[in-house]
CSV table of C-alpha atoms in Angstrom, one decimal:
chain,number,residue,atom,x,y,z
A,18,MET,CA,0.0,0.0,0.0
A,19,ASN,CA,1.2,3.5,-0.8
A,20,SER,CA,-0.7,5.1,2.0
A,21,THR,CA,0.9,6.4,5.2
A,22,THR,CA,-0.6,7.3,8.5
A,23,THR,CA,-1.0,10.5,10.5
A,24,VAL,CA,-2.1,10.7,14.2
A,25,ILE,CA,-4.5,13.5,15.2
A,26,ASN,CA,-6.4,14.5,18.2
A,27,SER,CA,-10.1,15.6,18.2
A,28,PHE,CA,-12.5,17.1,20.6
A,29,SER,CA,-16.1,18.4,20.2
A,30,PRO,CA,-18.3,20.5,22.5
A,31,PHE,CA,-21.8,19.8,23.7
A,32,HIS,CA,-24.3,19.3,20.9
A,33,PRO,CA,-27.8,20.1,22.3
A,34,ILE,CA,-29.6,20.1,18.9
A,35,GLN,CA,-28.1,16.8,17.7
A,36,PHE,CA,-28.7,15.2,21.1
A,37,SER,CA,-32.4,16.3,21.1
A,38,ILE,CA,-33.0,15.2,17.5
A,39,LEU,CA,-31.3,11.8,18.0
A,40,LEU,CA,-33.0,11.2,21.3
A,41,PHE,CA,-36.4,11.9,19.6
A,42,LEU,CA,-35.6,9.6,16.7
A,43,ILE,CA,-34.6,6.7,19.0
A,44,ILE,CA,-37.7,7.2,21.2
A,45,CYS,CA,-39.9,7.0,18.1
A,46,SER,CA,-38.0,4.1,16.5
A,47,ILE,CA,-38.1,1.6,19.5
A,48,PRO,CA,-41.9,1.5,19.6
A,49,CYS,CA,-42.0,1.1,15.9
A,50,PHE,CA,-39.6,-1.9,16.0
A,51,ILE,CA,-41.7,-3.4,18.8
A,52,PHE,CA,-45.0,-2.8,16.9
A,53,VAL,CA,-43.7,-4.3,13.6
A,54,PHE,CA,-42.3,-7.3,15.4
A,55,TYR,CA,-45.6,-7.9,17.1
A,56,GLN,CA,-47.6,-7.5,13.9
A,57,ILE,CA,-45.4,-10.0,12.1
A,58,LEU,CA,-45.0,-12.6,14.8
A,59,SER,CA,-48.7,-12.4,15.9
A,60,THR,CA,-50.0,-13.2,12.4
A,61,ARG,CA,-49.3,-16.7,11.2
A,62,THR,CA,-49.7,-15.9,7.6
A,63,LEU,CA,-47.1,-13.1,7.9
A,64,TYR,CA,-44.3,-14.8,9.7
A,65,ARG,CA,-44.7,-18.0,7.6
A,66,ALA,CA,-44.7,-16.1,4.3
A,67,LEU,CA,-41.4,-16.4,2.6
A,68,ASN,CA,-41.3,-12.8,1.6
A,69,SER,CA,-41.4,-11.8,5.3
A,70,HIS,CA,-38.3,-13.6,6.3
A,71,VAL,CA,-36.0,-11.0,4.7
A,72,LEU,CA,-37.9,-8.2,6.4
A,73,ILE,CA,-37.6,-10.0,9.8
A,74,LEU,CA,-33.8,-10.3,9.4
A,75,LEU,CA,-33.4,-6.7,8.3
A,76,LEU,CA,-35.6,-5.6,11.3
A,77,ILE,CA,-33.4,-7.7,13.6
A,78,SER,CA,-30.2,-6.2,12.2
A,79,ASN,CA,-31.4,-2.7,12.5
A,80,SER,CA,-32.7,-3.2,16.0
A,81,ILE,CA,-29.2,-4.5,16.9
A,82,GLN,CA,-27.6,-1.3,15.5
A,83,THR,CA,-30.2,0.9,17.3
A,84,VAL,CA,-29.6,-0.5,20.8
A,85,THR,CA,-25.8,-0.6,20.4
A,86,ASP,CA,-24.6,2.3,18.3
A,87,ILE,CA,-27.1,5.1,19.2
A,88,PRO,CA,-26.4,5.1,23.0
A,89,LEU,CA,-22.8,5.9,22.2
A,90,ARG,CA,-23.8,8.7,19.9
A,91,LEU,CA,-26.1,10.1,22.6
A,92,SER,CA,-23.3,10.0,25.1
A,93,TYR,CA,-21.0,11.8,22.7
A,94,TYR,CA,-23.6,14.5,21.9
A,95,TYR,CA,-24.4,15.0,25.7
A,96,THR,CA,-20.8,15.0,27.1
A,97,GLY,CA,-19.1,16.7,24.2
A,98,LYS,CA,-16.5,14.0,23.9
A,99,ILE,CA,-16.1,10.3,23.3
A,100,LEU,CA,-15.8,8.5,26.6
A,101,PRO,CA,-12.6,6.6,27.3
A,102,PHE,CA,-12.7,3.1,25.8
A,103,THR,CA,-11.9,1.4,29.2
A,104,VAL,CA,-15.4,0.6,30.5
A,105,PHE,CA,-17.1,-2.8,30.1
A,106,HIS,CA,-20.6,-2.5,28.6
A,107,PRO,CA,-22.6,-5.5,30.0
A,108,ILE,CA,-26.0,-4.4,28.7
A,109,GLN,CA,-25.0,-3.7,25.2
A,110,PHE,CA,-22.8,-6.8,25.1
A,111,SER,CA,-25.6,-9.1,26.3
A,112,ILE,CA,-28.2,-7.6,24.0
A,113,LEU,CA,-25.9,-7.8,21.0
A,114,LEU,CA,-24.7,-11.3,21.8
A,115,PHE,CA,-28.3,-12.5,22.2
A,116,LEU,CA,-29.5,-10.9,18.9
A,117,ILE,CA,-26.5,-12.3,16.9
A,118,ILE,CA,-27.2,-15.8,18.3
A,119,CYS,CA,-30.8,-15.4,17.1
A,120,SER,CA,-29.9,-13.8,13.7
A,121,ILE,CA,-27.4,-16.4,12.4
A,122,PRO,CA,-29.9,-19.3,12.5
A,123,CYS,CA,-32.4,-17.0,10.8
A,124,PHE,CA,-30.0,-16.3,8.0
A,125,ILE,CA,-29.3,-20.0,7.6
A,126,PHE,CA,-33.0,-20.8,7.6
A,127,VAL,CA,-33.9,-18.2,5.0
A,128,PHE,CA,-31.0,-19.3,2.8
A,129,TYR,CA,-32.2,-22.9,3.1
A,130,GLN,CA,-35.8,-22.0,2.3
A,131,ILE,CA,-34.7,-20.1,-0.9
A,132,LEU,CA,-32.1,-22.6,-2.1
A,133,SER,CA,-34.2,-25.7,-1.4
A,134,THR,CA,-37.2,-24.4,-3.3
A,135,ARG,CA,-36.5,-24.5,-7.0
A,136,THR,CA,-39.2,-22.0,-8.0
A,137,LEU,CA,-37.7,-19.5,-5.6
A,138,TYR,CA,-34.1,-19.5,-6.4
A,139,ARG,CA,-34.8,-19.8,-10.2
A,140,ALA,CA,-37.2,-16.8,-10.1
A,141,LEU,CA,-35.5,-13.7,-11.5
A,142,ASN,CA,-37.2,-11.5,-8.9
A,143,SER,CA,-35.4,-13.4,-6.1
A,144,HIS,CA,-31.9,-12.8,-7.3
A,145,VAL,CA,-31.6,-9.3,-5.9
A,146,LEU,CA,-33.0,-10.4,-2.6
A,147,ILE,CA,-30.5,-13.2,-2.4
A,148,LEU,CA,-27.6,-10.8,-3.1
A,149,LEU,CA,-28.9,-8.3,-0.5
A,150,LEU,CA,-29.3,-11.2,2.0
A,151,ILE,CA,-25.7,-12.2,1.4
A,152,SER,CA,-24.4,-8.7,1.9
A,153,ASN,CA,-26.2,-8.4,5.2
A,154,SER,CA,-25.0,-11.7,6.4
A,155,ILE,CA,-21.4,-10.7,5.6
A,156,GLN,CA,-21.9,-7.5,7.6
A,157,THR,CA,-23.2,-9.6,10.5
A,158,VAL,CA,-20.2,-12.0,10.6
A,159,THR,CA,-17.6,-9.2,10.1
A,160,ASP,CA,-18.8,-6.0,11.8
A,161,ILE,CA,-20.7,-7.5,14.8
A,162,PRO,CA,-17.8,-9.5,16.3
A,163,LEU,CA,-15.7,-6.3,16.3
A,164,ARG,CA,-18.5,-4.6,18.3
A,165,LEU,CA,-18.7,-7.5,20.7
A,166,SER,CA,-15.0,-7.3,21.3
A,167,TYR,CA,-15.3,-3.5,22.0
A,168,TYR,CA,-18.3,-4.0,24.4
A,169,TYR,CA,-16.4,-6.8,26.3
A,170,THR,CA,-12.9,-5.2,26.5
A,171,GLY,CA,-13.9,-1.6,26.6
A,172,LYS,CA,-11.7,-0.7,23.6
A,173,ILE,CA,-11.2,-1.6,19.9
A,174,LEU,CA,-8.8,-4.6,19.5
A,175,PRO,CA,-6.7,-4.4,17.5
A,176,PHE,CA,-6.9,-0.7,16.7
A,177,THR,CA,-4.4,-0.4,13.8
A,178,VAL,CA,-4.2,1.2,10.3
A,179,SER,CA,-5.1,-2.3,8.9
A,180,TYR,CA,-8.2,-2.3,11.0
A,181,CYS,CA,-9.3,1.1,9.5
A,182,TYR,CA,-8.6,-0.2,6.0
A,183,PHE,CA,-10.6,-3.3,6.6
A,184,TYR,CA,-13.5,-1.4,8.2
A,185,TYR,CA,-13.8,1.1,5.4
A,186,PHE,CA,-13.4,-1.5,2.6
A,187,ILE,CA,-16.2,-3.7,4.0
A,188,ASP,CA,-18.5,-0.8,4.9
A,189,LEU,CA,-18.1,1.2,1.6
A,190,TYR,CA,-18.1,-1.9,-0.6
A,191,LEU,CA,-21.3,-3.4,0.9
A,192,PHE,CA,-23.1,-0.1,1.1
A,193,THR,CA,-22.3,0.8,-2.5
A,194,THR,CA,-23.2,-2.7,-3.7
A,195,CYS,CA,-26.5,-2.6,-1.9
A,196,PHE,CA,-27.2,0.9,-3.4
A,197,LEU,CA,-26.4,-0.2,-6.9
A,198,LEU,CA,-28.5,-3.4,-6.6
A,199,LEU,CA,-31.5,-1.3,-5.4
A,200,ALA,CA,-31.1,1.2,-8.2
A,201,TRP,CA,-31.0,-1.6,-10.8
A,202,ALA,CA,-33.9,-3.4,-9.1
A,203,SER,CA,-36.0,-0.2,-9.2
A,204,PHE,CA,-35.6,-0.2,-13.0
A,205,GLU,CA,-35.8,-4.0,-13.5
A,206,ARG,CA,-39.0,-4.2,-11.4
A,207,HIS,CA,-40.9,-2.4,-14.2
A,208,ILE,CA,-39.9,-5.2,-16.6
A,209,LEU,CA,-40.6,-8.1,-14.1
A,210,ILE,CA,-44.1,-6.8,-13.3
A,211,PHE,CA,-45.3,-5.5,-16.6
A,212,HIS,CA,-43.1,-7.1,-19.3
A,213,SER,CA,-41.9,-10.3,-17.9
A,214,GLN,CA,-42.1,-12.1,-21.3
A,215,ILE,CA,-39.0,-10.1,-22.4
A,216,PHE,CA,-36.8,-12.5,-20.3
A,217,ASN,CA,-38.1,-15.6,-22.0
A,218,ARG,CA,-34.9,-15.9,-24.1
A,219,PHE,CA,-31.6,-16.7,-22.5
A,220,ARG,CA,-29.8,-14.0,-24.5
A,221,THR,CA,-32.1,-11.2,-23.1
A,222,ARG,CA,-31.8,-12.7,-19.6
A,223,LEU,CA,-28.0,-12.6,-19.9
A,224,ILE,CA,-27.8,-9.1,-21.2
A,225,GLY,CA,-30.7,-7.6,-19.2
A,226,HIS,CA,-30.4,-9.4,-15.9
A,227,TYR,CA,-27.3,-11.4,-15.1
A,228,ILE,CA,-24.7,-8.9,-16.5
A,229,PRO,CA,-26.2,-5.9,-14.6
A,230,LEU,CA,-26.2,-7.9,-11.4
A,231,SER,CA,-22.6,-9.0,-11.9
A,232,PHE,CA,-21.7,-5.4,-12.6
A,233,CYS,CA,-23.3,-4.3,-9.3
A,234,ILE,CA,-21.0,-6.8,-7.5
A,235,ILE,CA,-17.7,-6.5,-9.4
A,236,TYR,CA,-17.5,-2.8,-10.0
A,237,PRO,CA,-17.5,-1.6,-6.4
A,238,LEU,CA,-15.1,-4.4,-5.5
A,239,LEU,CA,-12.5,-3.3,-8.0
A,240,TYR,CA,-13.2,0.4,-7.3
A,241,TYR,CA,-12.6,0.3,-3.5
A,242,ILE,CA,-9.6,-2.1,-3.8
A,243,ILE,CA,-7.8,0.3,-6.0
A,244,PHE,CA,-8.7,3.6,-4.2
A,245,ILE,CA,-8.6,2.4,-0.6
A,246,PHE,CA,-5.4,0.2,-0.7
A,247,PHE,CA,-3.4,1.6,-3.6
A,248,TYR,CA,-4.2,5.3,-4.0
A,249,PRO,CA,-1.1,7.4,-3.1
A,250,CYS,CA,-2.3,9.5,-0.2
A,251,GLU,CA,-1.9,9.8,3.6
A,252,ASN,CA,-4.4,8.2,5.9
A,253,THR,CA,-5.1,9.5,9.4
A,254,TYR,CA,-6.5,8.0,12.6
A,255,ASP,CA,-7.2,9.2,16.1
A,256,PRO,CA,-5.6,6.8,18.8
A,257,VAL,CA,-7.0,8.8,21.7
A,258,ASN,CA,-10.6,8.3,20.7
A,259,SER,CA,-9.9,5.1,18.7
A,260,TYR,CA,-11.5,6.6,15.7
A,261,CYS,CA,-10.8,6.1,12.0
A,262,ILE,CA,-10.8,9.3,10.0
A,263,ALA,CA,-12.4,9.2,6.6
A,264,ILE,CA,-10.4,7.5,3.9
A,265,CYS,CA,-7.8,9.7,2.4
A,266,TYR,CA,-8.5,9.6,-1.4
A,267,LEU,CA,-11.7,11.5,-0.8
A,268,PHE,CA,-9.6,14.5,0.5
A,269,ALA,CA,-6.6,14.1,-1.8
A,270,SER,CA,-8.6,14.2,-5.1
A,271,PRO,CA,-11.5,16.6,-5.5
A,272,VAL,CA,-12.4,14.9,-8.7
A,273,MET,CA,-12.7,11.5,-7.0
A,274,ALA,CA,-14.7,13.1,-4.1
A,275,LEU,CA,-17.1,14.6,-6.6
A,276,TYR,CA,-17.3,11.3,-8.4
A,277,GLU,CA,-18.0,9.4,-5.2
A,278,GLN,CA,-20.7,11.9,-4.2
A,279,ILE,CA,-22.5,11.9,-7.5
A,280,VAL,CA,-22.1,8.4,-9.0
A,281,HIS,CA,-22.3,6.5,-5.7
A,282,GLY,CA,-24.7,8.8,-4.0
A,283,PHE,CA,-26.7,11.5,-5.6
A,284,ALA,CA,-27.2,9.9,-9.0
A,285,LEU,CA,-28.4,6.6,-7.4
A,286,VAL,CA,-30.8,8.4,-5.2
A,287,PHE,CA,-32.2,10.3,-8.2
A,288,LEU,CA,-32.6,7.0,-10.2
A,289,ILE,CA,-34.2,5.2,-7.3
A,290,PHE,CA,-36.6,8.2,-6.9
A,291,ILE,CA,-37.5,8.4,-10.6
A,292,PHE,CA,-38.0,4.6,-11.2
A,293,ASN,CA,-40.1,4.2,-8.0
A,294,LEU,CA,-42.1,7.3,-8.7
A,295,SER,CA,-43.0,6.1,-12.2
A,296,LEU,CA,-43.8,2.7,-10.7
A,297,PHE,CA,-46.0,4.4,-8.1
A,298,PHE,CA,-48.1,6.0,-10.8
A,299,ARG,CA,-48.3,2.8,-12.9
A,300,ILE,CA,-49.6,0.9,-9.8
A,301,LEU,CA,-51.9,3.8,-8.9
A,302,HIS,CA,-53.3,3.7,-12.5
A,303,GLN,CA,-54.2,0.0,-11.8
A,304,LYS,CA,-56.2,1.0,-8.8
A,305,ASN,CA,-53.9,-0.8,-6.3
A,306,ARG,CA,-54.1,1.9,-3.7
A,307,ASN,CA,-52.7,0.0,-0.7
A,308,MET,CA,-49.5,-0.8,-2.5
A,309,ALA,CA,-49.3,2.8,-3.9
A,310,ILE,CA,-49.7,4.3,-0.4
A,311,GLN,CA,-47.0,2.0,1.0
A,312,LEU,CA,-44.6,2.9,-1.7
A,313,PHE,CA,-45.2,6.6,-1.4
A,314,SER,CA,-44.7,6.7,2.4
A,315,VAL,CA,-41.5,4.7,2.2
A,316,CYS,CA,-40.1,6.7,-0.7
A,317,PHE,CA,-41.0,10.0,1.1
A,318,LEU,CA,-39.2,8.8,4.3
A,319,PHE,CA,-36.1,7.8,2.3
A,320,PHE,CA,-35.7,11.1,0.6
A,321,LEU,CA,-36.6,13.1,3.7
A,322,THR,CA,-33.7,11.5,5.6
A,323,ASN,CA,-31.1,11.3,2.7
A,324,GLY,CA,-32.0,14.1,0.3
A,325,GLY,CA,-30.6,17.0,2.3
A,326,TYR,CA,-27.3,15.2,3.0
A,327,PHE,CA,-26.7,14.5,-0.7
A,328,LEU,CA,-27.6,18.0,-1.7
A,329,ILE,CA,-25.1,19.5,0.7
A,330,LEU,CA,-22.4,17.1,-0.5
A,331,LEU,CA,-23.2,18.0,-4.1
A,332,GLY,CA,-23.0,21.7,-3.4
A,333,GLN,CA,-19.6,21.3,-1.7
A,334,GLY,CA,-18.3,19.4,-4.7
A,335,LEU,CA,-19.7,21.7,-7.4
A,336,TRP,CA,-19.5,25.2,-5.9
A,337,ASP,CA,-18.1,26.0,-2.4
A,338,PRO,CA,-16.3,23.5,-0.2
A,339,ASN,CA,-17.9,25.3,2.8
A,340,PHE,CA,-21.4,25.1,1.3
A,341,GLY,CA,-23.9,23.9,4.0
A,342,ASN,CA,-21.3,23.6,6.8
A,343,SER,CA,-23.6,25.4,9.2
A,344,LEU,CA,-26.4,22.9,8.3
A,345,MET,CA,-24.2,19.8,8.1
A,346,ALA,CA,-24.3,19.3,11.9
A,347,TRP,CA,-28.1,19.4,11.7
A,348,VAL,CA,-28.3,17.1,8.7
A,349,PHE,CA,-26.0,14.4,10.0
A,350,PRO,CA,-28.4,13.2,12.8
A,351,LEU,CA,-31.2,13.1,10.3
A,352,SER,CA,-29.2,11.5,7.4
A,353,PHE,CA,-26.4,9.4,8.9
A,354,TYR,CA,-28.5,7.7,11.5
A,355,PRO,CA,-31.4,6.7,9.3
A,356,LYS,CA,-29.2,6.0,6.3
A,357,GLU,CA,-26.9,3.7,8.2
A,358,LYS,CA,-29.4,2.2,10.6
A,359,ILE,CA,-32.7,1.9,8.8
A,360,LYS,CA,-31.8,2.3,5.1
A,361,ARG,CA,-31.6,-1.5,4.5
A,362,PHE,CA,-34.9,-2.1,6.1
A,363,ILE,CA,-36.8,0.8,4.4
A,364,ARG,CA,-35.3,0.5,0.9
A,365,CYS,CA,-35.4,-3.3,0.8
A,366,GLN,CA,-39.0,-3.2,2.2
A,367,PHE,CA,-40.4,-1.2,-0.7
A,368,HIS,CA,-38.5,-3.3,-3.2
A,369,THR,CA,-40.0,-6.5,-1.8
A,370,ALA,CA,-43.4,-5.0,-1.3
A,371,ILE,CA,-44.0,-4.6,-5.0
A,372,MET,CA,-42.6,-8.0,-5.9
A,373,PRO,CA,-44.6,-9.7,-8.7
A,374,LEU,CA,-45.8,-13.3,-8.3
A,375,THR,CA,-42.9,-15.7,-8.5
A,376,VAL,CA,-42.7,-16.8,-12.1
A,377,THR,CA,-39.8,-18.8,-13.4
A,378,VAL,CA,-38.5,-18.7,-16.9
A,379,PRO,CA,-39.7,-22.2,-17.9
A,380,GLN,CA,-43.2,-21.3,-16.6
A,381,GLN,CA,-43.2,-18.1,-18.7
A,382,ILE,CA,-42.2,-20.1,-21.8
A,383,ALA,CA,-44.9,-22.7,-21.2
A,384,MET,CA,-47.5,-19.9,-20.8
A,385,THR,CA,-46.4,-18.3,-24.0
A,386,ASN,CA,-46.6,-21.6,-25.9
A,387,ARG,CA,-50.1,-22.2,-24.5
A,388,ARG,CA,-51.2,-18.8,-25.8
A,389,ARG,CA,-49.8,-19.6,-29.2
A,390,ARG,CA,-51.7,-22.9,-29.4
A,391,ASP,CA,-54.9,-21.2,-28.3
A,392,LEU,CA,-54.5,-18.8,-31.2
């Protein structure tokens, strides 16, 4: 690696506005988690439905992050500093350990249900869900053990430059991959719902389905390997607060920072919005009001929490580097927390909510042949 390391110190004052906003969000989110869990588990048709299993896993993963990460942020906003990493956290450790013990069998169960049912794993509309489930399972087995180690020992072990590289690579790669998959699924959903006969031929499936999915996996992998591990710049970290500073290529190259913000952020947000908005009106035209209202509410919440953040980043890249700095501290509690903690549940929910009936390619070909014979 061509990167070197610089050690810095950091300190922040009391943040009353961020503390109040974050406290309000977590107070609202916990009853929502409990309510959704109760609604799913109390209805037999819901918790036994295969399309609910992914939602249950996403809900569990987000509840894990809510009860472990947010209390640390509240402590930082209230005290004005990150507390010394020398205190054992028995409550967070116990909750996280219990939830990860429950989540791993759930992942295995859902994988088994999908892979053991031929009509499920061969259905084109299940492939994005499988990839999203894999990405979340990778995050569970890589990120959560590091958090367990911190809650048990009271500090990050081992806190090295290699750890920062590993953390940023896993986090950025999986986040961008999920973002790309959701953007592509937003477009492909139109085809799967309204024009599924297009994929009857293998050539069209290869060009219009398998190659785009492969691109969503391979492109961010190569991109972050090159720019995180081999870009010639100087990385920094804070040993006092055991904190990894943002990866250096975003500061060393304004062009790459702008590319990252637009291509991996703003453009994908715009595409997801356009494709889902058009799908919303197409579903509304078909008088399916319940599905339309659900899509509209989820889409509105997504852009309410992420839109301002991406607009400020775009303004800083295109015009003034100080654009929106006075608002950034206000936006981070509204964008970073929901984006990192509920984005997977919210976005993946509206993509599964409009899933068409499971139709495999052989079934589609048989239906087409029957129509031809009838004619």
